[in-house]
Short mmCIF file of C-alpha atoms and ligand atoms in Angstrom, two decimals:
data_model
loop_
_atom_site.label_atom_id
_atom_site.label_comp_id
_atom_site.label_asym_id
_atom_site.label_seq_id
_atom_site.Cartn_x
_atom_site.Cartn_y
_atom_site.Cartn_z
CA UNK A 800 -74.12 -44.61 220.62
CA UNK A 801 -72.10 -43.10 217.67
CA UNK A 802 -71.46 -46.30 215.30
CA UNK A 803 -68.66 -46.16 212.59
CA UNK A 804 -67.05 -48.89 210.14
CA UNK A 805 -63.54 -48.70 211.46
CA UNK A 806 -62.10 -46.56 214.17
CA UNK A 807 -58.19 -46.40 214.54
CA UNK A 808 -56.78 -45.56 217.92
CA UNK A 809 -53.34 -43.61 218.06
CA UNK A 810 -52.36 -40.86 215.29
CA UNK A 811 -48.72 -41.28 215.32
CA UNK A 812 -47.32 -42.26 211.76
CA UNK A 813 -49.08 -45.42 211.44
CA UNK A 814 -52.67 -44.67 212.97
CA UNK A 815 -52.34 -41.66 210.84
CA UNK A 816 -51.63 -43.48 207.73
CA UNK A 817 -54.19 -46.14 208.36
CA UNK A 818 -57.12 -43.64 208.79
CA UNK A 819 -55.68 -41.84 205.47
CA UNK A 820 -55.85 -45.12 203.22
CA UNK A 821 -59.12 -46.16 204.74
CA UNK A 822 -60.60 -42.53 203.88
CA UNK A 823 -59.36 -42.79 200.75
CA UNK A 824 -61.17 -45.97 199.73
CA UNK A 825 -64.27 -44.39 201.24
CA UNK A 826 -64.61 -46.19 204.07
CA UNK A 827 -66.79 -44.56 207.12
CA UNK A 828 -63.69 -44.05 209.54
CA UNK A 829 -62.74 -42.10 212.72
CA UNK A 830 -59.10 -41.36 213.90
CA UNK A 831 -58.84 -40.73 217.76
CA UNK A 832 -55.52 -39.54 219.33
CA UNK A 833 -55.53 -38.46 223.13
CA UNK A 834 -53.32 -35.97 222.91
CA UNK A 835 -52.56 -32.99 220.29
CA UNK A 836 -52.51 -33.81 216.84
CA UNK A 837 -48.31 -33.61 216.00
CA UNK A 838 -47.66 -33.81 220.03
CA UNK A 839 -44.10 -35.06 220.83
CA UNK A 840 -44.80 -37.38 223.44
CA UNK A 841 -44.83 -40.84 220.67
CA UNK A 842 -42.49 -42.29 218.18
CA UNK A 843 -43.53 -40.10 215.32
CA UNK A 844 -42.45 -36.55 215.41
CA UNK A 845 -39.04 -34.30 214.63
CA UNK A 846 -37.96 -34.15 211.69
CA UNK A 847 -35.98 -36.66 209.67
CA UNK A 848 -35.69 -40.53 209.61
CA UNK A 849 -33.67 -43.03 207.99
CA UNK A 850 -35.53 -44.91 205.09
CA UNK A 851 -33.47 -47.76 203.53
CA UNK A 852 -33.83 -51.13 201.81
CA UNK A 853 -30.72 -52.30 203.94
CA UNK A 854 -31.66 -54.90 206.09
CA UNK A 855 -29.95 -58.24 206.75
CA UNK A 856 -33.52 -60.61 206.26
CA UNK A 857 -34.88 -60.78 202.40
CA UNK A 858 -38.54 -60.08 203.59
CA UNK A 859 -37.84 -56.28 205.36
CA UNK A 860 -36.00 -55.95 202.15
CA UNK A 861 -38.62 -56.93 199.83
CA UNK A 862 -41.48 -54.71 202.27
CA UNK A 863 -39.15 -51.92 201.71
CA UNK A 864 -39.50 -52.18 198.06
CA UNK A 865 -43.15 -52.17 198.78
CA UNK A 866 -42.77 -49.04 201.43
CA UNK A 867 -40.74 -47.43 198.24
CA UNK A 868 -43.54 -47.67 196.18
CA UNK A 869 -46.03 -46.46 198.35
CA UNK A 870 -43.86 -43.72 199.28
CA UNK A 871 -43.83 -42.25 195.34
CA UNK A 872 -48.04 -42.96 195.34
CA UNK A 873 -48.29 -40.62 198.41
CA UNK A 874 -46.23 -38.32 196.89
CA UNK A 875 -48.43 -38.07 194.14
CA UNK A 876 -51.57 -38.29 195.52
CA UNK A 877 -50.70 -35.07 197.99
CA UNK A 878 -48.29 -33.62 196.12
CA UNK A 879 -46.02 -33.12 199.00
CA UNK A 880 -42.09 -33.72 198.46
CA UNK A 881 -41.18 -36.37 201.64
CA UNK A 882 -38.60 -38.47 200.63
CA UNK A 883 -34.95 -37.01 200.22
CA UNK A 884 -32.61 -39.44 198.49
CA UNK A 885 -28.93 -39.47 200.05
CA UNK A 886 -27.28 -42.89 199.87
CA UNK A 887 -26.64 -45.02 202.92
CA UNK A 888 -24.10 -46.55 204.79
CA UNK A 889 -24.27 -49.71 206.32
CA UNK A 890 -20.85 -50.27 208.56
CA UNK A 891 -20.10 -54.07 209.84
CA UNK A 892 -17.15 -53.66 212.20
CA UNK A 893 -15.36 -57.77 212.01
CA UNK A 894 -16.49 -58.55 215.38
CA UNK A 895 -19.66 -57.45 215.31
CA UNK A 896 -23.08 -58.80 215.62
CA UNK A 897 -24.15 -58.53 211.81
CA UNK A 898 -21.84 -59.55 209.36
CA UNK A 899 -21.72 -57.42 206.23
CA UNK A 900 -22.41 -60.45 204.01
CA UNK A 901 -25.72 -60.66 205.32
CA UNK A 902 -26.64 -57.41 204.10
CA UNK A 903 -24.90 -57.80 200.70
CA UNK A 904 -26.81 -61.28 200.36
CA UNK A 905 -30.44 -59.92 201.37
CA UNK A 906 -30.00 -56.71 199.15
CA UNK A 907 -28.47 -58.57 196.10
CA UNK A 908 -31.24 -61.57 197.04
CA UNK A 909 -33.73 -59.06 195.51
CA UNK A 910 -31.82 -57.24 193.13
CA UNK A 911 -30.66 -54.12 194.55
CA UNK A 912 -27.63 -52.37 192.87
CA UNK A 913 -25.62 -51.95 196.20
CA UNK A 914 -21.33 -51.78 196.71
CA UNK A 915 -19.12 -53.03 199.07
CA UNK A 916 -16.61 -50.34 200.25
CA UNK A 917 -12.84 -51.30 201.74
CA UNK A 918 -11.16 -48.32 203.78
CA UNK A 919 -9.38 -46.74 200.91
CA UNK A 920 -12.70 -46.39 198.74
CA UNK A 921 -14.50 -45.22 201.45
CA UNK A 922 -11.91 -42.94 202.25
CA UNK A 923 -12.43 -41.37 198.19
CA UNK A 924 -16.35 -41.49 198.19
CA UNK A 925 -16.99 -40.38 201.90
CA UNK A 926 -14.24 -38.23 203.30
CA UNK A 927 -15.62 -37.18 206.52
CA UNK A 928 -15.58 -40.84 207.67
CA UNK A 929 -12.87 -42.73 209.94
CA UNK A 930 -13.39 -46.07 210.34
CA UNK A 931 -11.04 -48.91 212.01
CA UNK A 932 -9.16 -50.56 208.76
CA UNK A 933 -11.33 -54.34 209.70
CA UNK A 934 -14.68 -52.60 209.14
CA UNK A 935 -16.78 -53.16 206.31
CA UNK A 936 -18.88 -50.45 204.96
CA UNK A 937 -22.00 -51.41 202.36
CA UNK A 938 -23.48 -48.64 200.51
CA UNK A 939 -26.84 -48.44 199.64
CA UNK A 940 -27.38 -46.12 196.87
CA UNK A 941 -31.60 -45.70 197.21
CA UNK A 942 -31.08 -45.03 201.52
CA UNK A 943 -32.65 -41.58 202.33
CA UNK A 944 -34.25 -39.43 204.28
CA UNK A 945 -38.00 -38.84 204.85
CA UNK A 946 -39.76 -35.71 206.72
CA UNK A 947 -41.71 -37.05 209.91
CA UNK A 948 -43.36 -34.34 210.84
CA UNK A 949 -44.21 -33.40 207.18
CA UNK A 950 -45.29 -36.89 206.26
CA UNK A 951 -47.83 -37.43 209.48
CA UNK A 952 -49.46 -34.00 208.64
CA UNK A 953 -50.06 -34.91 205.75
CA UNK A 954 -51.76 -37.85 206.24
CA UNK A 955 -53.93 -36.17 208.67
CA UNK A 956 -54.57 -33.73 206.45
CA UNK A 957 -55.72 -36.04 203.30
CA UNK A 958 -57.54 -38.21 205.81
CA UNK A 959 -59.99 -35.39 206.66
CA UNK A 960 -60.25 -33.87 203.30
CA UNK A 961 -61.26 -37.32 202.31
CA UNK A 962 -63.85 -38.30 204.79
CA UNK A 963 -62.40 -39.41 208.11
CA UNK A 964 -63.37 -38.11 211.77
CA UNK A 965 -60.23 -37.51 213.55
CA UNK A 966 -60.84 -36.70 217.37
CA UNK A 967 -57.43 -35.10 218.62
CA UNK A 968 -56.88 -34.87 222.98
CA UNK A 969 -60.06 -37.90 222.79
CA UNK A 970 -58.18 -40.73 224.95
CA UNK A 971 -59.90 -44.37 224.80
CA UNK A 972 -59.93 -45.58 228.05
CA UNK A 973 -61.17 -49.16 227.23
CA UNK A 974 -62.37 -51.88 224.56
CA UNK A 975 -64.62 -53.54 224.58
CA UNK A 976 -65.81 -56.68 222.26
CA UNK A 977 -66.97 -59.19 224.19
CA UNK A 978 -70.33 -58.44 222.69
CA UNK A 979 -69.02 -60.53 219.40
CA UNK A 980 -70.36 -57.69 217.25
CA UNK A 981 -67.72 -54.93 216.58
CA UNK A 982 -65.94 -53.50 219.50
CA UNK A 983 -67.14 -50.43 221.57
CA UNK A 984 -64.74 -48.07 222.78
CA UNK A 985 -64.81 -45.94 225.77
CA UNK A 986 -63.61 -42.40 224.33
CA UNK A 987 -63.46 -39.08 226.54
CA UNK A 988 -66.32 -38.11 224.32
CA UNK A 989 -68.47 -41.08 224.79
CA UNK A 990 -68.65 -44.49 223.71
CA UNK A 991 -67.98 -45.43 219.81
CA UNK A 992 -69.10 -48.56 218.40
CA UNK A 993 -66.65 -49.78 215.23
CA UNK A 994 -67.10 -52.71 213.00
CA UNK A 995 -63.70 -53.20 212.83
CA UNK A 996 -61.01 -51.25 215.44
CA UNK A 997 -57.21 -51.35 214.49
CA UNK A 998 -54.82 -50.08 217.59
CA UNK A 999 -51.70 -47.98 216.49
CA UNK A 1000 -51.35 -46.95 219.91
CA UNK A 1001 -47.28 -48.30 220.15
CA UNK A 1002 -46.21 -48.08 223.64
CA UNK A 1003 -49.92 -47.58 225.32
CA UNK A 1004 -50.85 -50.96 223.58
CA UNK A 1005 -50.22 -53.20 227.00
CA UNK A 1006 -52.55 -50.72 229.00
CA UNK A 1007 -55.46 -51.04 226.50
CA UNK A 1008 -55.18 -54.66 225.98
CA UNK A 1009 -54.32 -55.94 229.65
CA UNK A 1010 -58.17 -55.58 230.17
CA UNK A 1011 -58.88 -57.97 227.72
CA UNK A 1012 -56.57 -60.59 229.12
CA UNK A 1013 -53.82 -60.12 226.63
CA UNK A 1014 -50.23 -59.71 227.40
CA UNK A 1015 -48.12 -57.83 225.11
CA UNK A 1016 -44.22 -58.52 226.32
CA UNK A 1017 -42.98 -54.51 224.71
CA UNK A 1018 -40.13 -53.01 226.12
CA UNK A 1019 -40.60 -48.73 226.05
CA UNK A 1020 -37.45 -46.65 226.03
CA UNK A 1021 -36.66 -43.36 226.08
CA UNK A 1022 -34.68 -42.33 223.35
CA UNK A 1023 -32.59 -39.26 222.53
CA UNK A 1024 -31.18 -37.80 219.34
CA UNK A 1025 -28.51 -35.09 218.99
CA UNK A 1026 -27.71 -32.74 216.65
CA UNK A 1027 -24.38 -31.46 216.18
CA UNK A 1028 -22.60 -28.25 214.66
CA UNK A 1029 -20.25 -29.28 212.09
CA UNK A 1030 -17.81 -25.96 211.42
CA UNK A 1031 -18.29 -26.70 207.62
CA UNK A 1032 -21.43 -28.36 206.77
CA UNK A 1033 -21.12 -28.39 203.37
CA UNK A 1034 -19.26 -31.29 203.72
CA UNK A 1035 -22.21 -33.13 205.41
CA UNK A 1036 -25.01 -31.83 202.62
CA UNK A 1037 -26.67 -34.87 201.07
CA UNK A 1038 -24.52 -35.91 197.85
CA UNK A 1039 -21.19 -35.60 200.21
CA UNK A 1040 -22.14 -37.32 203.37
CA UNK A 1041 -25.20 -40.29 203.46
CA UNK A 1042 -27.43 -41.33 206.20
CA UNK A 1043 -25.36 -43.82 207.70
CA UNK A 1044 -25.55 -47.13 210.92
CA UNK A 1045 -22.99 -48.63 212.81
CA UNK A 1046 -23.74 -52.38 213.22
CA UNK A 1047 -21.04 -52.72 216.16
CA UNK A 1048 -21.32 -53.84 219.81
CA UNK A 1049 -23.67 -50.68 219.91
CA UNK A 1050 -25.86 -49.50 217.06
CA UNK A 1051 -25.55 -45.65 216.17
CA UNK A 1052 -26.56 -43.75 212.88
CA UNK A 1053 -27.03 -40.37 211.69
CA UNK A 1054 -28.35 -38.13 208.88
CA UNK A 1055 -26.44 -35.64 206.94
CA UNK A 1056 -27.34 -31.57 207.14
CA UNK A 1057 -31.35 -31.35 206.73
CA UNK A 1058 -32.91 -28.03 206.36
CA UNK A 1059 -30.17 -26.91 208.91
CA UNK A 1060 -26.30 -26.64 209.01
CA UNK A 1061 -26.51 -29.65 211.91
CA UNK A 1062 -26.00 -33.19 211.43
CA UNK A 1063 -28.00 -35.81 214.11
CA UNK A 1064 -26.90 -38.98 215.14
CA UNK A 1065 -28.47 -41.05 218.19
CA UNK A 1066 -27.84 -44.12 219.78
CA UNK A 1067 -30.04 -47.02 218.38
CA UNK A 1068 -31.38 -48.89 221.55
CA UNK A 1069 -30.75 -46.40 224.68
CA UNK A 1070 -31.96 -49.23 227.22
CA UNK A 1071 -33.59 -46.52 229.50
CA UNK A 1072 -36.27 -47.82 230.09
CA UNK A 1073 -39.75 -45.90 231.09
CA UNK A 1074 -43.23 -45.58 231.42
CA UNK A 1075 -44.89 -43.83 228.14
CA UNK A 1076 -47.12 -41.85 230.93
CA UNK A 1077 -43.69 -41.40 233.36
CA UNK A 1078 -41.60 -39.71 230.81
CA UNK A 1079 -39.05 -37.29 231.97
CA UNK A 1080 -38.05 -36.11 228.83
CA UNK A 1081 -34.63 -35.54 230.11
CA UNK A 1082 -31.60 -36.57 228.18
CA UNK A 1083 -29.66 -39.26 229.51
CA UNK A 1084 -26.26 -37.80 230.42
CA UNK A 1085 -23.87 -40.68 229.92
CA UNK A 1086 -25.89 -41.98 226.67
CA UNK A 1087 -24.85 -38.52 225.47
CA UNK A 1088 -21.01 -38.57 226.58
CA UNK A 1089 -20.94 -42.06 224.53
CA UNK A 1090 -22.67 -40.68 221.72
CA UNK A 1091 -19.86 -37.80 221.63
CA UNK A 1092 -17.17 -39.61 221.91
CA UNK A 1093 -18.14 -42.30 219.00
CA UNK A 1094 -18.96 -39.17 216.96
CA UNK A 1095 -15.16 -37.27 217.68
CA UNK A 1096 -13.52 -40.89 217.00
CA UNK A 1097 -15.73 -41.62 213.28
CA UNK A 1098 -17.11 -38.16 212.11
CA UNK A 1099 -14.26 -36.22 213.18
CA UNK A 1100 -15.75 -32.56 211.48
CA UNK A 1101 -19.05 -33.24 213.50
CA UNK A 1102 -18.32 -30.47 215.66
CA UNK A 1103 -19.93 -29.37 219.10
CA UNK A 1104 -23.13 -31.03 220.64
CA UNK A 1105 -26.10 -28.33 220.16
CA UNK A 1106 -29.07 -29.89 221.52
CA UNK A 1107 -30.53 -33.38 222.28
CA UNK A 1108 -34.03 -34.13 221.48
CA UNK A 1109 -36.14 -37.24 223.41
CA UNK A 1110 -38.20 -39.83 222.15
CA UNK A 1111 -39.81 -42.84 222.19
CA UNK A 1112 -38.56 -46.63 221.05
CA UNK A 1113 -41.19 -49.42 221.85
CA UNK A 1114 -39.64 -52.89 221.13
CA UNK A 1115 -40.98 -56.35 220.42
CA UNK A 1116 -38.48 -59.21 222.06
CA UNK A 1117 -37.36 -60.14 218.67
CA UNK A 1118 -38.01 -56.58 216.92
CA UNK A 1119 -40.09 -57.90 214.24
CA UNK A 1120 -43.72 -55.97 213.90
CA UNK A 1121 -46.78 -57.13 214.63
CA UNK A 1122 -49.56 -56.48 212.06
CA UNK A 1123 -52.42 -59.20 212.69
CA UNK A 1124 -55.40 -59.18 214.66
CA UNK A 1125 -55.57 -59.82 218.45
CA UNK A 1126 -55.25 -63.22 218.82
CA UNK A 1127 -58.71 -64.19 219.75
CA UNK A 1128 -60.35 -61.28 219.14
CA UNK A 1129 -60.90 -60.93 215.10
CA UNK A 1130 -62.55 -57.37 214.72
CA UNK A 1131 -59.78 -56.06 216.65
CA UNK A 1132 -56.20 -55.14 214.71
CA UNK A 1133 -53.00 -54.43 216.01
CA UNK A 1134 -49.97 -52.47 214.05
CA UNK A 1135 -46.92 -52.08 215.86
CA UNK A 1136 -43.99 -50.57 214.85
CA UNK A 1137 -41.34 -52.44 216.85
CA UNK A 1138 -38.97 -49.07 216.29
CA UNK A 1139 -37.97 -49.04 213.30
CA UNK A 1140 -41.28 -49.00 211.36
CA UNK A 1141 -41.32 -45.15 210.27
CA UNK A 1142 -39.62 -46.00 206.74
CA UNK A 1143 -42.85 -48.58 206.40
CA UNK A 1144 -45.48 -46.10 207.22
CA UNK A 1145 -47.64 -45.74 204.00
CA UNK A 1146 -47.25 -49.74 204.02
CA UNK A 1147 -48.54 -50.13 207.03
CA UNK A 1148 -51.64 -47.87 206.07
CA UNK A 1149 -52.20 -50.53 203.10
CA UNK A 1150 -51.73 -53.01 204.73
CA UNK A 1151 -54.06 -52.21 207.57
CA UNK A 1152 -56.56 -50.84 205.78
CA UNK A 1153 -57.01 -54.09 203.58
CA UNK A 1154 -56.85 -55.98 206.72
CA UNK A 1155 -59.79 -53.89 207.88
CA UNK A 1156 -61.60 -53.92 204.99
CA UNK A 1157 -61.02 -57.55 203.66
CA UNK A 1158 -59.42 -59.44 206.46
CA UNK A 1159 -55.94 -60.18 203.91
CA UNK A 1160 -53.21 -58.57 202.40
CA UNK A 1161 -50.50 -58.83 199.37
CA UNK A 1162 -48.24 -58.63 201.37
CA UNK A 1163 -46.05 -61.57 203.32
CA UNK A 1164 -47.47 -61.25 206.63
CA UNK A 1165 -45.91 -64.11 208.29
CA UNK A 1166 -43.42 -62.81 209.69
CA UNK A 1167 -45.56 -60.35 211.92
CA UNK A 1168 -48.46 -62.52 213.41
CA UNK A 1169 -49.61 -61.26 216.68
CA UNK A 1170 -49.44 -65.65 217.63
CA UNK A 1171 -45.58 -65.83 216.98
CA UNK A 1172 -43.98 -67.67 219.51
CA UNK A 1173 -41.66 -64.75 220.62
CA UNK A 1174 -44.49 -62.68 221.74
CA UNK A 1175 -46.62 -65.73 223.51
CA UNK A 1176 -44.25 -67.94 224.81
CA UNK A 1177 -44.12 -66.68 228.49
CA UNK A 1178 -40.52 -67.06 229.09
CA UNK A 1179 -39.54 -64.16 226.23
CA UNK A 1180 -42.94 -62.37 227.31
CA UNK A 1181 -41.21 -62.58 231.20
CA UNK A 1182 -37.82 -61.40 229.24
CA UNK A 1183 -39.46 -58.71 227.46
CA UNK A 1184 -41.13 -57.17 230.45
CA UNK A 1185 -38.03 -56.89 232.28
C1 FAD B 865 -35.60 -41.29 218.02
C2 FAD B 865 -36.27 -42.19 217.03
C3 FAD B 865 -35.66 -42.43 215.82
C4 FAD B 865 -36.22 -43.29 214.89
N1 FAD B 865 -35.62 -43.46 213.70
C5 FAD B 865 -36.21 -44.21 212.75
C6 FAD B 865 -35.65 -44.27 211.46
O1 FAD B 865 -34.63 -43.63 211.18
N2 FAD B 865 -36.28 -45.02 210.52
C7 FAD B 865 -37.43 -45.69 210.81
O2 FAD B 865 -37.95 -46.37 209.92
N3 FAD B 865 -38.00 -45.64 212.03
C8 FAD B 865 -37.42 -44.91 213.00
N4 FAD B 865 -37.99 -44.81 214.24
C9 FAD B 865 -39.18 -45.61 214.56
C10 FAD B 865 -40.47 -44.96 214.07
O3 FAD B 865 -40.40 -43.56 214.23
C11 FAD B 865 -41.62 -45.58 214.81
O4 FAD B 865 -41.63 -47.00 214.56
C12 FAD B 865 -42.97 -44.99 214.39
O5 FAD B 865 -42.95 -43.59 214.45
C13 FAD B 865 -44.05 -45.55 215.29
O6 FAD B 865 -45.25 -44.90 214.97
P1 FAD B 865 -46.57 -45.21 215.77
O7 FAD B 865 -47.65 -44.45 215.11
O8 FAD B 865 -46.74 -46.67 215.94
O9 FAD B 865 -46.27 -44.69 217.26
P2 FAD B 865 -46.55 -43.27 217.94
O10 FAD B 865 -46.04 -42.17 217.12
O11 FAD B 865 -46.08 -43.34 219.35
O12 FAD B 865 -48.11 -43.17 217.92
C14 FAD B 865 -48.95 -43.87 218.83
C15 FAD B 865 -50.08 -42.91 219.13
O13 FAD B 865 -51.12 -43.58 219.84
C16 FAD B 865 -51.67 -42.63 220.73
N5 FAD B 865 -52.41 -43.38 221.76
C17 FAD B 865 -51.91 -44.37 222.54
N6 FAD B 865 -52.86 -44.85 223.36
C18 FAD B 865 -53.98 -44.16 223.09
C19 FAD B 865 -55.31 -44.20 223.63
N7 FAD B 865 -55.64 -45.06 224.62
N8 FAD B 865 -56.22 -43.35 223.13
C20 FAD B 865 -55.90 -42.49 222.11
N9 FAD B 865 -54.65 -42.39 221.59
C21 FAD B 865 -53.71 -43.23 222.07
C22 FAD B 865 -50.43 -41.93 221.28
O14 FAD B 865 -50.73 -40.72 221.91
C23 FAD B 865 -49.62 -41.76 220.01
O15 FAD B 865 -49.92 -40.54 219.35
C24 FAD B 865 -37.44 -43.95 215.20
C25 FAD B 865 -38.08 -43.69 216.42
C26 FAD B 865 -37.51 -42.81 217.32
C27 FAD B 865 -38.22 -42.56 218.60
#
């Protein structure tokens, strides 16, 4: 049997950046991915996301300094420009379900320079805007944008020139520890024993662990993104128009033009919910019409619909992440994104890779055990799978 020091399943952004960091400390690592390295059928591909420090809880805050950070050191390291800096908006209608003192609080909590904008200033700073007069807007001066696609080839890239094994369309089918000595896998190309195996396999991670007796309570949705045709986008370049969320009743956000005269915006949260292997891929018709509508009443220059993209959201019950090991089962490590983890990615691959190699981490963990009551306690697991 082929034998290996750590094997990471899934090579989406966070598998990928796991198996890069662990290469690069020169540990003996393999990367296996069932499908096509790049494939669309994850969490991880297109083009842009949102990276921000604005959150409303001091510790994502504090881990996006971190994610900052490791953002410039893999910059460096590969040389390869990821991270476009835009400004963000952060808009807290009065009824809604985060107020914008909680962001102010968290983001000043930890020193970040960040302004509180009334109608008429965001009316000077941010034209294309309209927003009802009892909204809030908080602007976040270091929110950007990073390259997905750009930033996971990359990692797979400086992962193999640096040692690692990655094994694209090589599905694991099982996993197996119950030999209390490292964990075998059952791979399409045989079985692999690993010292240590950490699972960055998102919405899959139910199928692999049910086996094992562990329930995961994730909720998978099918997402969509659009991208729309603004008649003059260089209104929406980055410098005139920010990444920006709506923190109403319904979450949207959206990105300003990147690397073509559109602008996307999606729906945060679609609530379709699927099957990662029963995709349809199809855009959800009304998710669209609402999407259009918010855009004509608050971006009014968007412009026409042009195309809508799919993908894939896989949510904890209380959206936190989950970067521990498998309750009861220590060589075996779990990272999960909870949907809004791409901004975190070369964190994660830190993080993970010192949790391979030395069972801790600087980081504050706490707040993503795998043991957290919201994840055992069967009533919000019975919730969750709903
Ligand atoms: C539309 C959309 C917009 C988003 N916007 C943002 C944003 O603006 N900012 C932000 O920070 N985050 C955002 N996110 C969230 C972020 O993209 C995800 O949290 C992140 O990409 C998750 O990465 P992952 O590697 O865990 O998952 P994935 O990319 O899904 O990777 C998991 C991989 O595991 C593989 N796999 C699973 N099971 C097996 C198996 N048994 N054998 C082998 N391989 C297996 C899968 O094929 C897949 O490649 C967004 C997500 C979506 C879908």
């Amino acid at each position: 049997m082929e034998h290996v020091d750590v094997a990471v399943v899934g090579l989406g952004a966070l598998g990928s950046a796991t198996t890069y960091q662990l290469a690069r400390r020169g540990v003996d690592v393999m990367g296996l991915e069932q499908f096509e390295l790049g494939h669309v059928r994850g969490a991880s591909h297109d083009t842009s996301r949102i990276v921000r420090r604005a959150y409303e809880r001091p510790e994502y805050v504090r881990l996006a300094d971190a994610a900052y950070r490791d953002w410039a050191d893999l910059q460096t390291v590969t040389g390869e420009h990821l991270l476009t800096p835009t400004g963000g908006l952060t808009f807290c209608p009065a009824d809604g379900p985060v107020p914008a003192s909680d962001y102010l609080g968290s983001l000043r909590a930890v020193g970040c320079d960040v302004e509180e904008l009334d109608q008429a200033a965001l009316a000077r700073r941010f034209p294309a805007f309209r927003v009802p007069e009892d909204v809030t807007a908080v602007y976040d001066p270091s929110s950007g944008i990073v390259h997905a696609n750009r930033t996971v080839a990359t990692l797979q890239l400086h992962a193999r020139v640096a040692g690692a094994q990655l094994r694209p369309r090589c599905p694991v089918s099982a996993v197996d520890d119950s030999a209390g000595d490292g964990v075998v896998l059952s791979t399409a190309a045989g079985p692999v024993h690993a010292s240590t195996v950490v699972l960055c396999t998102d919405a899959w991670t139910p199928k692999l662990l049910a086996p094992l007796g562990v329930t995961v309570p994730l909720r998978v949705m099918q997402e969509q993104v659009t991208y729309f045709a603004p008649d003059s986008p260089a209104d929406f370049a980055p410098g005139e128009f920010p990444i920006w969320i709506w923190q109403g009743d319904f979450c949207f956000y959206g990105f300003p033009t990147y690397g073509e005269p559109t602008i996307k915006a999606a729906r945060d949260v679609s609530e379709v919910l699927t099957d990662p292997d029963a995709r349809t891929f199809v855009p959800h018709p009304e998710r669209l019409e609402q999407l259009r509508a918010f855009m004509a009443a608050t971006v009014p220059g968007s412009g026409p619909a042009l195309r809508t993209v799919t993908c894939q959201y896989t949510l904890t019950p209380d959206r936190d992440f989950v970067i521990d090991a498998v309750p009861g089962h220590p060589d075996l490590l779990l990272g999960l994104g909870a949907a809004h983890a791409f901004k975190f990615t070369p964190t994660f691959g830190r993080v993970l890779a010192d949790l391979a190699t030395t069972g801790v981490s600087d980081e504050d963990l706490s707040l993503f055990r795998a043991d957290r009551p919201a994840l055992t306690a069967p009533a919000l697991a019975a919730a969750g799978q709903a």
